[in-house]
Amino acid sequence: MKEWLNDAVFYEIYPQSFCDSNADGIGDFNGIISKLDYIKNLGFNAIWLNPCYTSPFMDAGYDVEDYYTIAPRYGTNEDAKKLFNKVHELGMHIILDLVPGHTSDKCKWFKESCKAEKNKYSGRYIWTDCAWVDLQNVSGISGSLRGISDRDGSCGVNFFSTQPALNYGFAEPTESWQCSVDSDDAVSTRKEIINIIKFWLKLGCDGFRVDMAGSLVKNDTGQKETIKLWQKIFSELGEEFSDAVFVSEWGEPEKALEAGFDMDFMLHFGSTHYMDLFRTDKPYFSKKADGDASLFFYTYMRNREQLGYKGYMCIPSGNHDMMRIGRFLDYEELKIAYAFLMSMPGVPFIYYGDEIGMDHVDGLVSVEGGYDRTGSRSPMHWDNSANAGFSSAPAEMLYIPQCLNNGRTTVEEQKNDESSLLNELKKQIDIRHKYPALKAGAALEPVFVEKGAYPIIYKRSYKEQSILVIVNPSDEQHEYVSLSGSVIYEYNGAPSISGDKMIIPPRSASYILMDN
């Protein structure tokens, strides 16, 4: 386990929408560098940067054209190195987004692969051996490209039709055009991905969040061969890169951590019940108190028991693929939800703008493949100047239109308000850093988590230190058995003692350092 992860709190930056330094309406690396002190002062000590490689941006950069070159809209490779160095000077870490499952159809590899004459890229993608043969019933393949070149065959795509699937082989080949996982073509793809990883690690990044990490090997029942593939990749990185951190977008921690990842996300897909907490018509953290956190905790604890201490599970506030959390919860509810995020095991992630409760922007025309996700990718609200301080470009040039409602809040406003969501989150992060029992690797014991019930109570422990976390989003006070200790954090009032009962205030959260 990488030691620094135990105290890590991540901030996700969608570079297009964070800060524009050159007035072209699109965020860039120099803009990010100008805001590093802001990120550091909030208590974040790690950054996840969404894809920033050269791309035609049909899928916001998740369609990579050249893995070795920064997209000119963001800067240059030297600017990336400058960013990495500035992050490290501030005592922080930064991971990039790796997209290993597919490229853009504009990628040089794919253009070469399309040629009728056999070359070293012919097997880099998944092709049938006849243009009349489509890719059907292939797990991980969502469609195919046909009639696009002189090559006789159809090429599988992972997601959009502009994203041809890279070839890591088939766990169980059933057709002549399906190669095995140890074929020359599959091994060549794996080695190229390793070269890409090493290139950026040598330039100074600290690791990667890996897109669709569980999707690489096709027809892989139980994903056993994909697990072996990642184990080979990590083993081939060697001692030189043993400190590099890898976070998987897998959503199945028992598989991701066996594969060798340091962390896996509890996400909005799969059976994690993450959505039960923040993003349903009845989120648990709503003051209406009609939600349920029990299935989430059941799944979470089951995964912990299966995993032991192989790695971490990460609970994000949201990301670029989800509707913003601010659409479902108001500021008070968000403060309580963040008290939960900052006191759970694993490594917390906060999506840019969630620290000020930015809302989802409705009714936008899709930008760069965002479709219904576009509204969660609007530019950051920094201050009350033009374009909320994001860019000095004309408003019509902005990457995505901003939220124009009169209630729009900004970083500047919230920094000057001691009771703001921004400052409450800052307090919570500070407490997490101070107490070992609240960090990523400390133990978790549910104390009171019942179906449809409020509050949730759990204990975090490390060595001799134990902290009781009480989270009550409901609009009513509740009682629990009295426990002795000192309050180290409280929002909306700490529990009071009445006889042998602890009275828990409505809409409150508290951390109690327990007496030994």
Short mmCIF file of C-alpha atoms in Angstrom, two decimals:
data_model
loop_
_atom_site.label_atom_id
_atom_site.label_comp_id
_atom_site.label_asym_id
_atom_site.label_seq_id
_atom_site.Cartn_x
_atom_site.Cartn_y
_atom_site.Cartn_z
CA MET A 1 0.00 0.00 0.00
CA LYS A 2 1.36 3.42 -0.95
CA GLU A 3 1.85 5.27 2.34
CA TRP A 4 0.65 8.69 1.18
CA LEU A 5 -2.77 7.33 0.22
CA ASN A 6 -3.67 6.81 3.87
CA ASP A 7 -3.96 10.59 4.31
CA ALA A 8 -5.02 11.49 0.78
CA VAL A 9 -8.06 13.63 -0.06
CA PHE A 10 -8.52 13.99 -3.83
CA TYR A 11 -9.87 16.87 -5.89
CA GLU A 12 -11.04 15.98 -9.40
CA ILE A 13 -10.33 18.57 -12.07
CA TYR A 14 -12.13 18.52 -15.40
CA PRO A 15 -9.51 20.66 -17.19
CA GLN A 16 -11.80 22.12 -19.85
CA SER A 17 -13.96 23.80 -17.23
CA PHE A 18 -11.68 24.70 -14.34
CA CYS A 19 -9.77 27.89 -15.19
CA ASP A 20 -8.96 29.53 -18.52
CA SER A 21 -5.72 31.52 -18.53
CA ASN A 22 -5.58 32.57 -22.20
CA ALA A 23 -9.14 33.77 -22.91
CA ASP A 24 -10.06 31.07 -25.43
CA GLY A 25 -13.01 29.87 -23.35
CA ILE A 26 -11.39 26.54 -22.44
CA GLY A 27 -9.56 25.74 -19.20
CA ASP A 28 -5.85 24.95 -19.39
CA PHE A 29 -2.79 23.91 -17.39
CA ASN A 30 -1.69 27.44 -16.54
CA GLY A 31 -5.18 28.07 -15.21
CA ILE A 32 -4.89 24.98 -13.00
CA ILE A 33 -1.48 26.08 -11.77
CA SER A 34 -2.94 29.46 -10.77
CA LYS A 35 -5.47 27.69 -8.52
CA LEU A 36 -3.19 25.17 -6.80
CA ASP A 37 -2.91 27.30 -3.66
CA TYR A 38 -6.71 27.34 -3.44
CA ILE A 39 -6.84 23.53 -3.65
CA LYS A 40 -4.04 23.15 -1.11
CA ASN A 41 -5.58 25.64 1.35
CA LEU A 42 -8.83 23.69 1.40
CA GLY A 43 -6.89 20.68 2.62
CA PHE A 44 -6.79 18.63 -0.56
CA ASN A 45 -3.43 16.96 -1.05
CA ALA A 46 -4.06 15.02 -4.27
CA ILE A 47 -5.52 15.80 -7.70
CA TRP A 48 -7.14 13.61 -10.34
CA LEU A 49 -6.92 15.25 -13.75
CA ASN A 50 -9.33 14.09 -16.45
CA PRO A 51 -7.84 13.21 -19.89
CA CYS A 52 -5.58 15.90 -21.30
CA TYR A 53 -3.97 14.12 -24.29
CA THR A 54 -4.30 15.12 -27.94
CA SER A 55 -7.80 14.25 -29.08
CA PRO A 56 -10.51 15.27 -31.55
CA PHE A 57 -12.70 15.56 -28.42
CA MET A 58 -15.69 13.61 -29.66
CA ASP A 59 -15.87 12.24 -26.10
CA ALA A 60 -14.28 15.06 -24.10
CA GLY A 61 -10.78 13.57 -24.40
CA TYR A 62 -11.72 9.97 -23.64
CA ASP A 63 -11.06 9.42 -27.34
CA VAL A 64 -7.27 9.68 -27.42
CA GLU A 65 -5.45 10.48 -30.64
CA ASP A 66 -1.92 10.62 -29.23
CA TYR A 67 -1.18 9.28 -25.74
CA TYR A 68 2.24 10.91 -25.61
CA THR A 69 1.27 14.53 -26.29
CA ILE A 70 -0.75 17.06 -24.29
CA ALA A 71 -3.67 18.56 -26.22
CA PRO A 72 -2.68 22.05 -27.42
CA ARG A 73 -5.85 23.54 -25.86
CA TYR A 74 -4.31 22.76 -22.43
CA GLY A 75 -0.67 23.53 -23.17
CA THR A 76 2.39 21.42 -23.89
CA ASN A 77 4.25 18.50 -22.35
CA GLU A 78 6.51 21.08 -20.71
CA ASP A 79 3.44 22.72 -19.19
CA ALA A 80 2.40 19.32 -17.84
CA LYS A 81 5.83 18.88 -16.28
CA LYS A 82 5.56 22.37 -14.78
CA LEU A 83 2.17 21.45 -13.32
CA PHE A 84 3.53 18.24 -11.81
CA ASN A 85 6.46 20.11 -10.28
CA LYS A 86 4.23 22.84 -8.80
CA VAL A 87 1.93 20.20 -7.30
CA HIS A 88 4.89 18.48 -5.69
CA GLU A 89 6.34 21.75 -4.38
CA LEU A 90 3.06 22.18 -2.47
CA GLY A 91 3.38 18.72 -0.97
CA MET A 92 0.58 17.28 -3.10
CA HIS A 93 0.26 14.43 -5.62
CA ILE A 94 -1.37 14.28 -9.04
CA ILE A 95 -2.70 11.39 -11.10
CA LEU A 96 -3.71 11.46 -14.76
CA ASP A 97 -6.58 9.70 -16.49
CA LEU A 98 -5.55 6.65 -18.52
CA VAL A 99 -7.85 5.36 -21.27
CA PRO A 100 -6.51 1.88 -22.13
CA GLY A 101 -9.61 0.31 -23.69
CA HIS A 102 -9.96 2.31 -26.89
CA THR A 103 -8.52 5.19 -28.88
CA SER A 104 -9.96 7.80 -31.19
CA ASP A 105 -10.58 6.74 -34.77
CA LYS A 106 -8.15 9.58 -35.61
CA CYS A 107 -5.29 7.80 -33.80
CA LYS A 108 -2.31 6.90 -35.97
CA TRP A 109 -2.55 3.31 -34.76
CA PHE A 110 -6.09 3.02 -36.08
CA LYS A 111 -5.32 4.64 -39.42
CA GLU A 112 -2.53 2.10 -39.93
CA SER A 113 -4.79 -0.70 -38.74
CA CYS A 114 -7.33 0.22 -41.43
CA LYS A 115 -4.86 -0.48 -44.25
CA ALA A 116 -5.33 -3.59 -46.34
CA GLU A 117 -1.58 -4.29 -46.22
CA LYS A 118 -0.55 -6.08 -43.02
CA ASN A 119 1.55 -3.95 -40.66
CA LYS A 120 2.45 -3.82 -36.97
CA TYR A 121 -0.86 -2.13 -36.11
CA SER A 122 -3.10 -4.56 -38.01
CA GLY A 123 -3.86 -6.45 -34.81
CA ARG A 124 -3.91 -3.46 -32.46
CA TYR A 125 -7.73 -3.36 -32.69
CA ILE A 126 -10.46 -5.99 -32.80
CA TRP A 127 -11.37 -6.75 -36.40
CA THR A 128 -13.45 -9.52 -37.93
CA ASP A 129 -12.00 -11.14 -41.04
CA CYS A 130 -14.89 -10.16 -43.31
CA ALA A 131 -16.74 -6.88 -43.81
CA TRP A 132 -20.03 -8.79 -43.89
CA VAL A 133 -19.36 -10.23 -40.43
CA ASP A 134 -20.51 -7.95 -37.63
CA LEU A 135 -19.40 -8.14 -33.98
CA GLN A 136 -22.35 -9.51 -32.10
CA ASN A 137 -22.68 -10.95 -28.60
CA VAL A 138 -19.14 -9.91 -27.69
CA SER A 139 -19.01 -8.70 -24.11
CA GLY A 140 -17.46 -5.24 -23.85
CA ILE A 141 -18.16 -4.40 -27.51
CA SER A 142 -21.04 -1.99 -28.09
CA GLY A 143 -21.02 -1.89 -31.89
CA SER A 144 -18.79 -1.92 -34.92
CA LEU A 145 -17.36 0.15 -37.76
CA ARG A 146 -17.92 -1.28 -41.25
CA GLY A 147 -17.06 -0.16 -44.74
CA ILE A 148 -14.68 2.51 -43.50
CA SER A 149 -11.49 1.40 -45.28
CA ASP A 150 -9.98 -0.97 -47.83
CA ARG A 151 -9.37 -3.54 -45.12
CA ASP A 152 -11.81 -6.43 -45.31
CA GLY A 153 -13.44 -6.65 -41.89
CA SER A 154 -15.53 -4.92 -39.25
CA CYS A 155 -13.90 -3.20 -36.28
CA GLY A 156 -15.41 -3.32 -32.79
CA VAL A 157 -15.99 -0.17 -30.75
CA ASN A 158 -16.10 0.14 -26.97
CA PHE A 159 -18.52 3.01 -26.57
CA PHE A 160 -19.08 5.70 -29.19
CA SER A 161 -18.58 4.81 -32.85
CA THR A 162 -15.45 7.01 -32.84
CA GLN A 163 -13.77 4.78 -30.22
CA PRO A 164 -12.39 1.57 -31.76
CA ALA A 165 -11.60 -1.08 -29.15
CA LEU A 166 -7.99 -1.96 -28.50
CA ASN A 167 -7.11 -5.64 -28.72
CA TYR A 168 -6.06 -7.39 -25.51
CA GLY A 169 -7.33 -10.74 -26.74
CA PHE A 170 -10.27 -12.95 -25.89
CA ALA A 171 -10.53 -15.08 -22.78
CA GLU A 172 -12.31 -17.75 -24.80
CA PRO A 173 -11.76 -17.28 -28.56
CA THR A 174 -14.59 -18.80 -30.58
CA GLU A 175 -13.93 -17.32 -34.03
CA SER A 176 -10.92 -17.32 -36.33
CA TRP A 177 -10.52 -13.54 -35.96
CA GLN A 178 -10.45 -13.66 -32.15
CA CYS A 179 -6.92 -13.94 -30.77
CA SER A 180 -5.90 -15.29 -27.37
CA VAL A 181 -4.69 -13.12 -24.49
CA ASP A 182 -1.12 -14.32 -25.01
CA SER A 183 -1.05 -13.75 -28.79
CA ASP A 184 1.54 -11.42 -30.27
CA ASP A 185 -1.10 -8.77 -31.02
CA ALA A 186 -2.57 -8.78 -27.50
CA VAL A 187 0.89 -8.67 -25.91
CA SER A 188 1.91 -5.81 -28.21
CA THR A 189 -1.08 -3.73 -27.04
CA ARG A 190 -0.25 -4.43 -23.39
CA LYS A 191 3.37 -3.40 -23.86
CA GLU A 192 2.35 -0.13 -25.54
CA ILE A 193 0.10 0.75 -22.61
CA ILE A 194 3.01 0.05 -20.26
CA ASN A 195 5.20 2.38 -22.33
CA ILE A 196 2.56 5.12 -22.03
CA ILE A 197 2.34 4.67 -18.26
CA LYS A 198 6.13 4.84 -17.90
CA PHE A 199 6.36 7.92 -20.12
CA TRP A 200 4.10 10.02 -17.91
CA LEU A 201 5.48 8.65 -14.65
CA LYS A 202 8.96 9.65 -15.79
CA LEU A 203 7.65 13.12 -16.62
CA GLY A 204 6.46 13.45 -13.04
CA CYS A 205 2.88 12.34 -12.50
CA ASP A 206 2.18 10.08 -9.51
CA GLY A 207 -0.12 7.53 -11.08
CA PHE A 208 -3.37 7.06 -12.95
CA ARG A 209 -7.11 6.74 -12.64
CA VAL A 210 -7.90 4.05 -15.20
CA ASP A 211 -11.01 4.39 -17.35
CA MET A 212 -13.18 1.27 -17.79
CA ALA A 213 -10.44 -0.82 -16.21
CA GLY A 214 -12.46 -4.03 -16.18
CA SER A 215 -13.36 -3.99 -19.87
CA LEU A 216 -10.10 -4.87 -21.63
CA VAL A 217 -10.16 -8.60 -22.34
CA LYS A 218 -13.26 -9.59 -24.28
CA ASN A 219 -15.58 -12.55 -23.63
CA ASP A 220 -14.04 -12.67 -20.17
CA THR A 221 -16.49 -14.41 -17.85
CA GLY A 222 -15.80 -13.25 -14.30
CA GLN A 223 -13.08 -10.97 -15.73
CA LYS A 224 -10.41 -13.43 -14.67
CA GLU A 225 -8.19 -12.75 -17.69
CA THR A 226 -8.57 -8.99 -17.29
CA ILE A 227 -7.42 -9.39 -13.68
CA LYS A 228 -4.37 -11.35 -14.88
CA LEU A 229 -3.70 -8.70 -17.53
CA TRP A 230 -3.48 -5.92 -14.94
CA GLN A 231 -1.33 -8.09 -12.69
CA LYS A 232 1.11 -8.47 -15.59
CA ILE A 233 1.07 -4.73 -16.30
CA PHE A 234 1.83 -3.85 -12.70
CA SER A 235 4.55 -6.49 -12.42
CA GLU A 236 6.21 -5.21 -15.60
CA LEU A 237 6.39 -1.67 -14.23
CA GLY A 238 9.05 -2.92 -11.86
CA GLU A 239 10.70 -1.39 -8.84
CA GLU A 240 11.37 1.90 -10.61
CA PHE A 241 7.66 2.72 -10.49
CA SER A 242 6.65 0.86 -7.35
CA ASP A 243 5.31 4.06 -5.73
CA ALA A 244 2.91 4.85 -8.59
CA VAL A 245 -0.75 4.81 -7.60
CA PHE A 246 -3.51 3.26 -9.70
CA VAL A 247 -7.22 3.88 -9.18
CA SER A 248 -9.71 1.84 -11.17
CA GLU A 249 -13.06 2.71 -12.65
CA TRP A 250 -14.25 -0.83 -12.13
CA GLY A 251 -16.97 -0.60 -9.49
CA GLU A 252 -16.17 -4.11 -8.24
CA PRO A 253 -13.45 -3.73 -5.59
CA GLU A 254 -13.04 -7.46 -5.06
CA LYS A 255 -11.86 -7.77 -8.69
CA ALA A 256 -10.00 -4.48 -9.02
CA LEU A 257 -7.89 -4.93 -5.90
CA GLU A 258 -7.08 -8.54 -6.78
CA ALA A 259 -5.88 -7.19 -10.12
CA GLY A 260 -3.39 -5.01 -8.25
CA PHE A 261 -5.08 -1.62 -8.16
CA ASP A 262 -4.55 0.47 -5.05
CA MET A 263 -8.14 1.75 -5.04
CA ASP A 264 -11.46 1.19 -6.73
CA PHE A 265 -14.44 3.53 -6.89
CA MET A 266 -17.80 2.81 -5.32
CA LEU A 267 -19.71 4.09 -8.33
CA HIS A 268 -23.04 4.88 -9.86
CA PHE A 269 -23.14 1.63 -11.83
CA GLY A 270 -23.18 -1.91 -10.50
CA SER A 271 -24.65 -2.99 -7.19
CA THR A 272 -22.79 -0.70 -4.78
CA HIS A 273 -25.96 1.23 -3.76
CA TYR A 274 -23.88 4.41 -3.94
CA MET A 275 -26.83 6.14 -5.58
CA ASP A 276 -29.00 5.42 -2.51
CA LEU A 277 -26.96 7.95 -0.57
CA PHE A 278 -26.92 10.98 -2.84
CA ARG A 279 -28.68 10.55 -6.18
CA THR A 280 -32.16 9.07 -6.09
CA ASP A 281 -35.58 10.61 -5.69
CA LYS A 282 -35.15 9.70 -2.01
CA PRO A 283 -31.47 10.22 -1.13
CA TYR A 284 -30.48 9.20 2.38
CA PHE A 285 -28.94 12.61 3.04
CA SER A 286 -32.15 14.51 2.40
CA LYS A 287 -33.76 16.07 5.48
CA LYS A 288 -37.03 14.42 4.39
CA ALA A 289 -35.69 11.24 6.03
CA ASP A 290 -37.25 8.86 3.54
CA GLY A 291 -34.01 7.30 2.31
CA ASP A 292 -32.16 4.11 3.17
CA ALA A 293 -28.41 3.61 3.70
CA SER A 294 -28.56 0.00 4.89
CA LEU A 295 -27.97 -1.70 1.54
CA PHE A 296 -24.98 0.55 0.87
CA PHE A 297 -23.45 -0.36 4.24
CA TYR A 298 -24.21 -4.04 3.74
CA THR A 299 -22.43 -4.02 0.38
CA TYR A 300 -19.59 -1.89 1.71
CA MET A 301 -18.91 -4.13 4.71
CA ARG A 302 -19.17 -7.29 2.63
CA ASN A 303 -16.52 -5.91 0.28
CA ARG A 304 -14.29 -4.94 3.21
CA GLU A 305 -14.50 -8.42 4.65
CA GLN A 306 -13.63 -9.94 1.29
CA LEU A 307 -10.77 -7.54 0.61
CA GLY A 308 -8.98 -7.40 3.92
CA TYR A 309 -6.26 -4.77 3.54
CA LYS A 310 -5.42 -5.27 -0.13
CA GLY A 311 -6.49 -1.74 -1.02
CA TYR A 312 -9.07 1.00 -0.65
CA MET A 313 -12.60 1.69 -1.81
CA CYS A 314 -13.24 5.31 -2.76
CA ILE A 315 -16.52 7.18 -2.35
CA PRO A 316 -16.69 10.32 -4.55
CA SER A 317 -19.01 13.30 -4.19
CA GLY A 318 -19.57 12.84 -7.90
CA ASN A 319 -17.67 13.03 -11.16
CA HIS A 320 -17.92 14.19 -14.76
CA ASP A 321 -20.29 11.31 -15.65
CA MET A 322 -22.94 12.00 -12.98
CA MET A 323 -25.55 14.67 -12.43
CA ARG A 324 -24.12 17.05 -9.83
CA ILE A 325 -24.79 16.23 -6.20
CA GLY A 326 -25.99 19.82 -5.76
CA ARG A 327 -29.07 18.96 -7.82
CA PHE A 328 -30.24 16.49 -5.14
CA LEU A 329 -29.08 18.07 -1.87
CA ASP A 330 -29.16 21.65 -0.55
CA TYR A 331 -26.19 23.27 1.20
CA GLU A 332 -27.16 22.06 4.67
CA GLU A 333 -27.69 18.52 3.43
CA LEU A 334 -24.36 18.65 1.58
CA LYS A 335 -22.52 19.65 4.76
CA ILE A 336 -23.84 16.52 6.46
CA ALA A 337 -23.14 14.34 3.41
CA TYR A 338 -19.54 15.61 3.31
CA ALA A 339 -19.16 14.89 7.04
CA PHE A 340 -19.95 11.31 6.06
CA LEU A 341 -17.54 11.27 3.10
CA MET A 342 -14.69 12.71 5.17
CA SER A 343 -15.13 10.18 7.97
CA MET A 344 -15.44 6.97 5.96
CA PRO A 345 -12.54 4.61 5.17
CA GLY A 346 -10.86 4.67 1.80
CA VAL A 347 -9.87 7.82 -0.04
CA PRO A 348 -12.50 10.56 -0.57
CA PHE A 349 -12.83 12.37 -3.92
CA ILE A 350 -14.52 15.75 -4.38
CA TYR A 351 -15.49 16.80 -7.92
CA TYR A 352 -14.54 20.39 -8.78
CA GLY A 353 -17.37 22.75 -7.89
CA ASP A 354 -19.00 20.32 -5.45
CA GLU A 355 -17.17 22.14 -2.66
CA ILE A 356 -19.44 25.13 -3.32
CA GLY A 357 -22.52 23.09 -4.23
CA MET A 358 -22.59 23.93 -7.94
CA ASP A 359 -25.85 22.87 -9.55
CA HIS A 360 -26.41 20.80 -12.66
CA VAL A 361 -27.15 23.06 -15.64
CA ASP A 362 -30.28 21.94 -17.47
CA GLY A 363 -31.22 22.23 -21.13
CA LEU A 364 -27.73 22.35 -22.63
CA VAL A 365 -26.93 21.11 -26.11
CA SER A 366 -24.41 18.29 -25.86
CA VAL A 367 -20.77 19.38 -25.84
CA GLU A 368 -18.05 16.93 -26.90
CA GLY A 369 -20.11 13.82 -26.30
CA GLY A 370 -21.45 14.94 -22.95
CA TYR A 371 -25.16 14.60 -23.79
CA ASP A 372 -27.04 14.43 -20.45
CA ARG A 373 -23.68 14.72 -18.65
CA THR A 374 -22.96 18.14 -20.16
CA GLY A 375 -24.73 19.98 -17.33
CA SER A 376 -22.30 18.59 -14.76
CA ARG A 377 -19.28 19.89 -16.69
CA SER A 378 -20.02 23.62 -16.76
CA PRO A 379 -17.24 26.11 -15.90
CA MET A 380 -16.21 26.74 -12.30
CA HIS A 381 -17.69 29.68 -10.38
CA TRP A 382 -14.72 31.59 -8.94
CA ASP A 383 -16.03 35.11 -8.32
CA ASN A 384 -18.55 37.70 -9.49
CA SER A 385 -16.53 39.01 -12.41
CA ALA A 386 -17.33 38.16 -16.03
CA ASN A 387 -18.03 34.46 -16.58
CA ALA A 388 -17.75 33.95 -12.80
CA GLY A 389 -13.98 34.40 -13.07
CA PHE A 390 -13.52 31.29 -15.21
CA SER A 391 -12.46 33.11 -18.38
CA SER A 392 -12.16 36.60 -19.81
CA ALA A 393 -13.40 35.35 -23.19
CA PRO A 394 -16.81 36.44 -24.48
CA ALA A 395 -19.53 34.32 -22.87
CA GLU A 396 -20.46 32.73 -26.19
CA MET A 397 -16.93 31.28 -26.44
CA LEU A 398 -17.07 29.33 -23.17
CA TYR A 399 -16.52 25.59 -23.40
CA ILE A 400 -19.95 25.01 -21.85
CA PRO A 401 -22.47 27.72 -20.86
CA GLN A 402 -22.52 28.57 -17.16
CA CYS A 403 -25.41 28.43 -14.74
CA LEU A 404 -27.08 31.85 -15.03
CA ASN A 405 -29.57 31.72 -12.15
CA ASN A 406 -29.45 34.58 -9.68
CA GLY A 407 -28.66 32.25 -6.80
CA ARG A 408 -25.33 31.24 -8.29
CA THR A 409 -22.69 31.13 -5.59
CA THR A 410 -18.94 31.53 -6.01
CA VAL A 411 -15.73 30.53 -4.30
CA GLU A 412 -15.04 34.14 -3.37
CA GLU A 413 -18.42 34.55 -1.66
CA GLN A 414 -18.11 31.30 0.26
CA LYS A 415 -14.51 31.94 1.35
CA ASN A 416 -15.74 35.08 3.14
CA ASP A 417 -18.64 33.32 4.83
CA GLU A 418 -17.59 31.29 7.86
CA SER A 419 -20.83 29.28 7.72
CA SER A 420 -20.51 28.38 4.02
CA LEU A 421 -20.37 24.89 2.55
CA LEU A 422 -16.81 25.57 1.39
CA ASN A 423 -15.60 26.43 4.89
CA GLU A 424 -17.48 23.53 6.46
CA LEU A 425 -15.80 21.09 4.09
CA LYS A 426 -12.44 22.69 4.89
CA LYS A 427 -13.04 22.02 8.60
CA GLN A 428 -13.96 18.41 7.89
CA ILE A 429 -10.86 17.79 5.78
CA ASP A 430 -8.68 19.37 8.49
CA ILE A 431 -10.14 17.06 11.13
CA ARG A 432 -9.58 14.03 8.89
CA HIS A 433 -5.91 14.94 8.47
CA LYS A 434 -5.42 15.38 12.24
CA TYR A 435 -6.83 12.07 13.49
CA PRO A 436 -5.37 8.69 12.44
CA ALA A 437 -8.69 6.96 13.21
CA LEU A 438 -10.35 8.94 10.39
CA LYS A 439 -7.81 8.12 7.70
CA ALA A 440 -8.13 5.71 4.81
CA GLY A 441 -6.82 2.54 6.43
CA ALA A 442 -8.41 2.79 9.88
CA ALA A 443 -11.01 0.24 10.93
CA LEU A 444 -14.74 0.68 10.45
CA GLU A 445 -17.45 -0.74 12.71
CA PRO A 446 -21.13 0.03 12.03
CA VAL A 447 -22.79 0.83 15.36
CA PHE A 448 -26.31 1.73 14.21
CA VAL A 449 -27.29 1.22 10.60
CA GLU A 450 -30.85 0.01 10.14
CA LYS A 451 -33.12 -0.22 7.10
CA GLY A 452 -34.79 3.14 6.50
CA ALA A 453 -33.63 4.42 9.90
CA TYR A 454 -31.93 7.61 11.06
CA PRO A 455 -29.25 8.40 12.12
CA ILE A 456 -26.30 6.28 10.98
CA ILE A 457 -23.62 5.74 13.61
CA TYR A 458 -20.26 4.07 13.06
CA LYS A 459 -16.91 3.84 14.77
CA ARG A 460 -13.50 4.43 13.22
CA SER A 461 -10.48 3.04 15.07
CA TYR A 462 -6.73 3.05 14.77
CA LYS A 463 -4.57 1.54 17.52
CA GLU A 464 -5.77 3.13 20.78
CA GLN A 465 -7.79 5.87 19.11
CA SER A 466 -11.52 5.48 18.41
CA ILE A 467 -13.89 8.05 16.95
CA LEU A 468 -17.66 7.72 16.90
CA VAL A 469 -19.30 9.31 13.87
CA ILE A 470 -22.97 10.28 14.15
CA VAL A 471 -24.72 11.49 11.01
CA ASN A 472 -28.36 12.59 11.25
CA PRO A 473 -29.66 14.19 8.03
CA SER A 474 -33.27 13.96 9.22
CA ASP A 475 -35.40 16.85 10.40
CA GLU A 476 -36.00 15.17 13.76
CA GLN A 477 -33.86 14.55 16.83
CA HIS A 478 -33.06 10.95 17.75
CA GLU A 479 -31.88 9.10 20.81
CA TYR A 480 -29.15 6.54 21.29
CA VAL A 481 -27.43 4.98 24.26
CA SER A 482 -25.08 7.40 26.03
CA LEU A 483 -21.38 7.05 25.20
CA SER A 484 -18.53 8.99 26.80
CA GLY A 485 -16.03 11.05 24.86
CA SER A 486 -15.14 14.53 23.65
CA VAL A 487 -16.57 16.22 20.58
CA ILE A 488 -13.89 17.03 17.99
CA TYR A 489 -16.28 18.12 15.25
CA GLU A 490 -19.93 19.08 15.16
CA TYR A 491 -22.30 20.63 12.69
CA ASN A 492 -25.67 21.96 13.88
CA GLY A 493 -24.99 20.93 17.45
CA ALA A 494 -23.33 18.08 19.28
CA PRO A 495 -25.29 15.28 21.01
CA SER A 496 -26.39 16.07 24.56
CA ILE A 497 -26.72 13.61 27.43
CA SER A 498 -30.02 13.00 29.21
CA GLY A 499 -29.73 10.22 31.76
CA ASP A 500 -28.53 7.13 29.94
CA LYS A 501 -29.52 8.56 26.56
CA MET A 502 -27.63 10.58 23.97
CA ILE A 503 -29.90 13.13 22.26
CA ILE A 504 -28.86 13.66 18.65
CA PRO A 505 -29.94 17.02 17.14
CA PRO A 506 -31.78 17.19 13.83
CA ARG A 507 -29.78 17.88 10.64
CA SER A 508 -26.49 17.33 12.44
CA ALA A 509 -23.18 15.53 12.19
CA SER A 510 -20.57 14.98 14.86
CA TYR A 511 -17.29 13.17 15.48
CA ILE A 512 -16.69 12.07 19.09
CA LEU A 513 -13.25 11.04 20.31
CA MET A 514 -14.11 8.20 22.63
CA ASP A 515 -12.67 7.74 26.12
CA ASN A 516 -10.48 4.68 26.46
#
